[in-house]
Amino acid sequence: MCGIVGAVGHKQCSSVLLDALKRLEYRGYDSSGIVTIHDGKITLKRAVGKLVNLDAVLSKGPLKGDIGIGHTRWATHGGVSTANAHPHVASDRVSIVHNGIIENHLAIRQRLEGAGRQFSSDTDSEVLAHLFVEALDSGMEPAAATQQVLAEIEGAYAFAVLTIDYPDILIVARNASPLALGIGDDACYIGSDAIALSHLTRKIVYLKDHDFALVRADGVAVYQEGGVPVNREAVFVAASPGLINKGGYRHFMEKEIHEQPDAIAHSLAAMTNEYGQLTAHMSDSALHAINGIVMLAAGTSHYATQIARYWIESLAGVPVACEVASEYHYRQPATSPYNTAIAVSQSGESLDTLMAMRHAATCNLSTIGLVNVPSSTIAREAGAVLHTRAGPEIGVASTKSFTAQLTVLLCFAVEIARAKRQIDDARAAKIHQKIQALPGLVGKALALFDNIRPIAHRLSHAKSALYLGRGTLYPLALEGALKLKELSYIHAEGFASGEMKHGPIALIEDGLPVVALLSADGLMAKASNNLREASARGGNIILIADADTLAEVDYASAVIEVPPVDPLLAPILLSVPAQILAYLTAVEKGTDVDQPRNLAKSVTVE
Ligand code: M6R
C-alpha cells in the first residue's frame, strides 16, 4: 500500500529517499515519485511502474536539495498514471504525499475549484496541496495552517508536506494510517514504517492519531489534536538486517518459505519461558478470565484465526467467533458472549483489523494483539501483545508469518486450556513437546520442491481449481486457494469437503484440479468419501497428506506426501506444500511472485 518517506537536513536527499522507498516496495505500489526543494524551487520526478523506472528518470535528471519527500502509490482514487502519482504540487509552492483516503475530497475539490484553483490529477490526495496553499496564502504559519487543513478533511491519512515558504520544515500528520519519524544526527526523516528508515536511524518517534508534527533537521515538534504541543517519546527499534536481500533465492517468497523452521522456532521461543515451559506471557488469572473470544483479522491472518478456533474450542472449551475485520467494525455486533478480542495481523497495520480492534475496545472487550512487527500500531494499542518472530516478510503473499501465527495460536490455546484446568499440566507439556518438533517437520517438508514441480507445471495450465479440507484443514483449503489465486491468477475456491454435495460439486468436470488436504484425524474416512465423490465426477485429485493417511487412498492422481504428523499440528505442516504448490505454479506462469498485480503487503486503507 502507499509508502511515504521524507528527509530534511540530508545533503542530496533524493538518493536516500529512493533507498527508503525501496524498503517500502514490499507494501505494493504502482507508481512512485520524489520531490525536493532546490534553489528555492520545487523539483519533481515521477514514474509509473516499478522503482527502477523512477531510478532511471532520476539518473537522467538528478534532484538536488537537502529537503524532500517521496512516495510509492497504490491507486485508490484515479487510475495509474504519472499525473496521479505522488508527490502532487500546487501553485509551484506546496507539495504533498499522502497515504489513506480523504473521504470528503469531492466536496473540498468543488469548493477549491470554485475558488479558481486548478487540479492536475484525479486523486483525492491533491486537495491537501491546495488546502495548504490556501492556508499559507492567508498568512498562516505551518502549525496554524496544518490545524486548519486537519479541521476540514475527513478520513484516514498519513501525509507529508513541503513548501518553498518554509524550506527547512516538513509538515506531517496522521490519523489511522501509520507514520514514523526518524531522528538522525544532523537530519530527520519520515517513513510509513521504521523499516523504511532502518538504513538511516533506529531512533523513532511514533505519532498518535490526530497528531501533527513539524520536522526540522535538528528535531521534531509534535502537536496533538487542537494544536497543543505534546512530548512523544523516541524509541529505539531493532535493526532489520538482510531486509532487501533475497539470500540467493529467486524470490523473497521462496526465501520466506525456507525460513519457516526458524520463524516457527523463534515464535515458539517467544511463547516459552526461561525454563522451557510454555507461557502466553499473560497471568493464569488473566487467561482464566477469558470466557469468549472474538478473533479479528483479514486475509491469510483471518484463515489462521479460523484454524485457531478449532484448537481453542476443543482444548479450552472457550467459544470463539472469527470475524472478517472489515465487516465486524460496521456490523454493530452483539458482543455480550465474549469478553476478549484478539486482533491477528502480520503487519500490525491493516487498517480493517486496527479499526475492528478499536471497535472491540469501545465495546469493553479486552484486546490482545498478535503481530509480527513489534513496533506496529496494533502492538502499541492492544491491551496485551503476543508476538510472532518470523522476521520481516517482504513477499506480498503471507507464508512464514502464517505458520508462525498458527504456532503461537496453538500455544495460546494450550495455555488457556491449562489455566482453565481443561487440560492438566502433563497434557499441556505433552502437546508442547509435539509443537517443539514442528521446526524439524517443516524442514523436512521443504524437501518437497522437486516433487511438486511437475504437479505445478500441470496446474499452471488450469483455468480454475478447487481446494478441499475438513476440520482444521478446511480453513487451510481457503488459504491454499487464496495463495494460488493471488500468485498465479488462476481462479481457485476453497470448500469444506463435506459441503461439496450441497452445491459446489456441480463445478466438477473432467480434469478440474482438486487440491485435497487430508490428515489422520477422526474425519479422515468421511473426507476420503467426499474426495471419492469428486474423483468419480472427473475431478483430478492432487492430494496433500501425511504418510499415515495414504494406505486407503485410491482416488488421487498426484500425491504430495509430508512426514507423519499429529493431526493437531497437521494444518501447520500441510501449509508448506500448499505454499510451494502455489509458488511453483506462479513461477511456471511467470507472474510477479513477490508483488502480484493489484496487491499490497500492508493494507492501510478501508
Ligand atoms: O498484515 P496482515 O496480516 O493484517 O494482512 C492481512 C492480509 O492483507 C494478508 O494476510 C493477505 O491476505 C496476505 N498477504 C495474502 O497472502
PDB file of C-alpha atoms and ligand atoms in Angstrom, residues 296-303 344-354 370 372-373 378 393 395-399 401-402 405 479 482-483 486-487 596 599-603, ligand 1:
ATOM      1  CA  LEU A 296     -10.381 -10.119  14.194  1.00  0.00           C
ATOM      2  CA  ALA A 297      -8.226 -10.367  11.093  1.00  0.00           C
ATOM      3  CA  ALA A 298      -8.086 -10.148   7.308  1.00  0.00           C
ATOM      4  CA  GLY A 299      -6.948 -12.436   4.502  1.00  0.00           C
ATOM      5  CA  THR A 300      -4.425 -15.083   5.458  1.00  0.00           C
ATOM      6  CA  SER A 301      -4.441 -13.910   9.075  1.00  0.00           C
ATOM      7  CA  HIS A 302      -8.212 -14.487   9.109  1.00  0.00           C
ATOM      8  CA  TYR A 303      -7.692 -18.085   7.972  1.00  0.00           C
ATOM      9  CA  VAL A 344      -4.207 -11.018  14.375  1.00  0.00           C
ATOM     10  CA  SER A 345      -2.073  -9.197  11.839  1.00  0.00           C
ATOM     11  CA  GLN A 346       1.352  -9.829  10.357  1.00  0.00           C
ATOM     12  CA  SER A 347       1.984  -6.141   9.715  1.00  0.00           C
ATOM     13  CA  GLY A 348       0.084  -4.904  12.736  1.00  0.00           C
ATOM     14  CA  GLU A 349      -1.054  -2.092  10.454  1.00  0.00           C
ATOM     15  CA  SER A 350      -4.007  -3.483   8.436  1.00  0.00           C
ATOM     16  CA  LEU A 351      -6.487  -0.677   8.864  1.00  0.00           C
ATOM     17  CA  ASP A 352      -9.500  -3.004   8.846  1.00  0.00           C
ATOM     18  CA  THR A 353      -8.037  -5.037  11.701  1.00  0.00           C
ATOM     19  CA  LEU A 354      -6.914  -1.977  13.639  1.00  0.00           C
ATOM     20  CA  LEU A 370      -0.860 -10.941  17.719  1.00  0.00           C
ATOM     21  CA  ASN A 372       4.856  -9.866  13.589  1.00  0.00           C
ATOM     22  CA  VAL A 373       6.009  -6.222  13.644  1.00  0.00           C
ATOM     23  CA  ILE A 378      -1.817  -2.797  16.779  1.00  0.00           C
ATOM     24  CA  GLU A 393       8.152 -10.742   5.459  1.00  0.00           C
ATOM     25  CA  GLY A 395       6.798 -11.185  -0.339  1.00  0.00           C
ATOM     26  CA  VAL A 396       3.221  -9.944  -0.559  1.00  0.00           C
ATOM     27  CA  ALA A 397       1.922 -13.492  -0.107  1.00  0.00           C
ATOM     28  CA  SER A 398       1.996 -14.459   3.560  1.00  0.00           C
ATOM     29  CA  THR A 399       3.933 -17.656   4.198  1.00  0.00           C
ATOM     30  CA  SER A 401       4.011 -15.292   9.117  1.00  0.00           C
ATOM     31  CA  PHE A 402       1.028 -17.666   8.693  1.00  0.00           C
ATOM     32  CA  GLN A 405       0.784 -17.247  13.718  1.00  0.00           C
ATOM     33  CA  GLU A 479      -5.814 -20.282   2.496  1.00  0.00           C
ATOM     34  CA  LEU A 482      -6.035 -17.714  -1.761  1.00  0.00           C
ATOM     35  CA  LYS A 483      -2.324 -18.455  -2.297  1.00  0.00           C
ATOM     36  CA  GLU A 486      -3.211 -14.233  -5.669  1.00  0.00           C
ATOM     37  CA  LEU A 487       0.070 -15.589  -7.048  1.00  0.00           C
ATOM     38  CA  PRO A 596       1.351  -9.773  -7.550  1.00  0.00           C
ATOM     39  CA  LEU A 599      -1.988  -6.273  -4.234  1.00  0.00           C
ATOM     40  CA  ALA A 600      -0.301  -4.554  -1.338  1.00  0.00           C
ATOM     41  CA  LYS A 601       1.521  -6.098   1.591  1.00  0.00           C
ATOM     42  CA  SER A 602       0.219  -3.774   4.213  1.00  0.00           C
ATOM     43  CA  VAL A 603      -3.326  -2.627   3.523  1.00  0.00           C
TER      44      VAL A 603
HETATM   45  O1  M6R B   1      -0.699  -7.733   7.839  1.00  0.00           O
HETATM   46  P1  M6R B   1      -1.973  -8.509   7.968  1.00  0.00           P
HETATM   47  O2  M6R B   1      -1.784  -9.895   8.466  1.00  0.00           O
HETATM   48  O3  M6R B   1      -3.002  -7.769   8.768  1.00  0.00           O
HETATM   49  O4  M6R B   1      -2.546  -8.614   6.479  1.00  0.00           O
HETATM   50  C1  M6R B   1      -3.822  -9.120   6.227  1.00  0.00           C
HETATM   51  C2  M6R B   1      -3.956  -9.534   4.789  1.00  0.00           C
HETATM   52  O5  M6R B   1      -3.858  -8.420   3.946  1.00  0.00           O
HETATM   53  C3  M6R B   1      -2.889 -10.554   4.408  1.00  0.00           C
HETATM   54  O6  M6R B   1      -2.941 -11.661   5.255  1.00  0.00           O
HETATM   55  C4  M6R B   1      -3.065 -11.039   2.946  1.00  0.00           C
HETATM   56  O7  M6R B   1      -4.280 -11.694   2.786  1.00  0.00           O
HETATM   57  C5  M6R B   1      -1.914 -11.964   2.595  1.00  0.00           C
HETATM   58  N1  M6R B   1      -0.692 -11.218   2.444  1.00  0.00           N
HETATM   59  C6  M6R B   1      -2.170 -12.782   1.368  1.00  0.00           C
HETATM   60  O8  M6R B   1      -1.143 -13.716   1.193  1.00  0.00           O
END
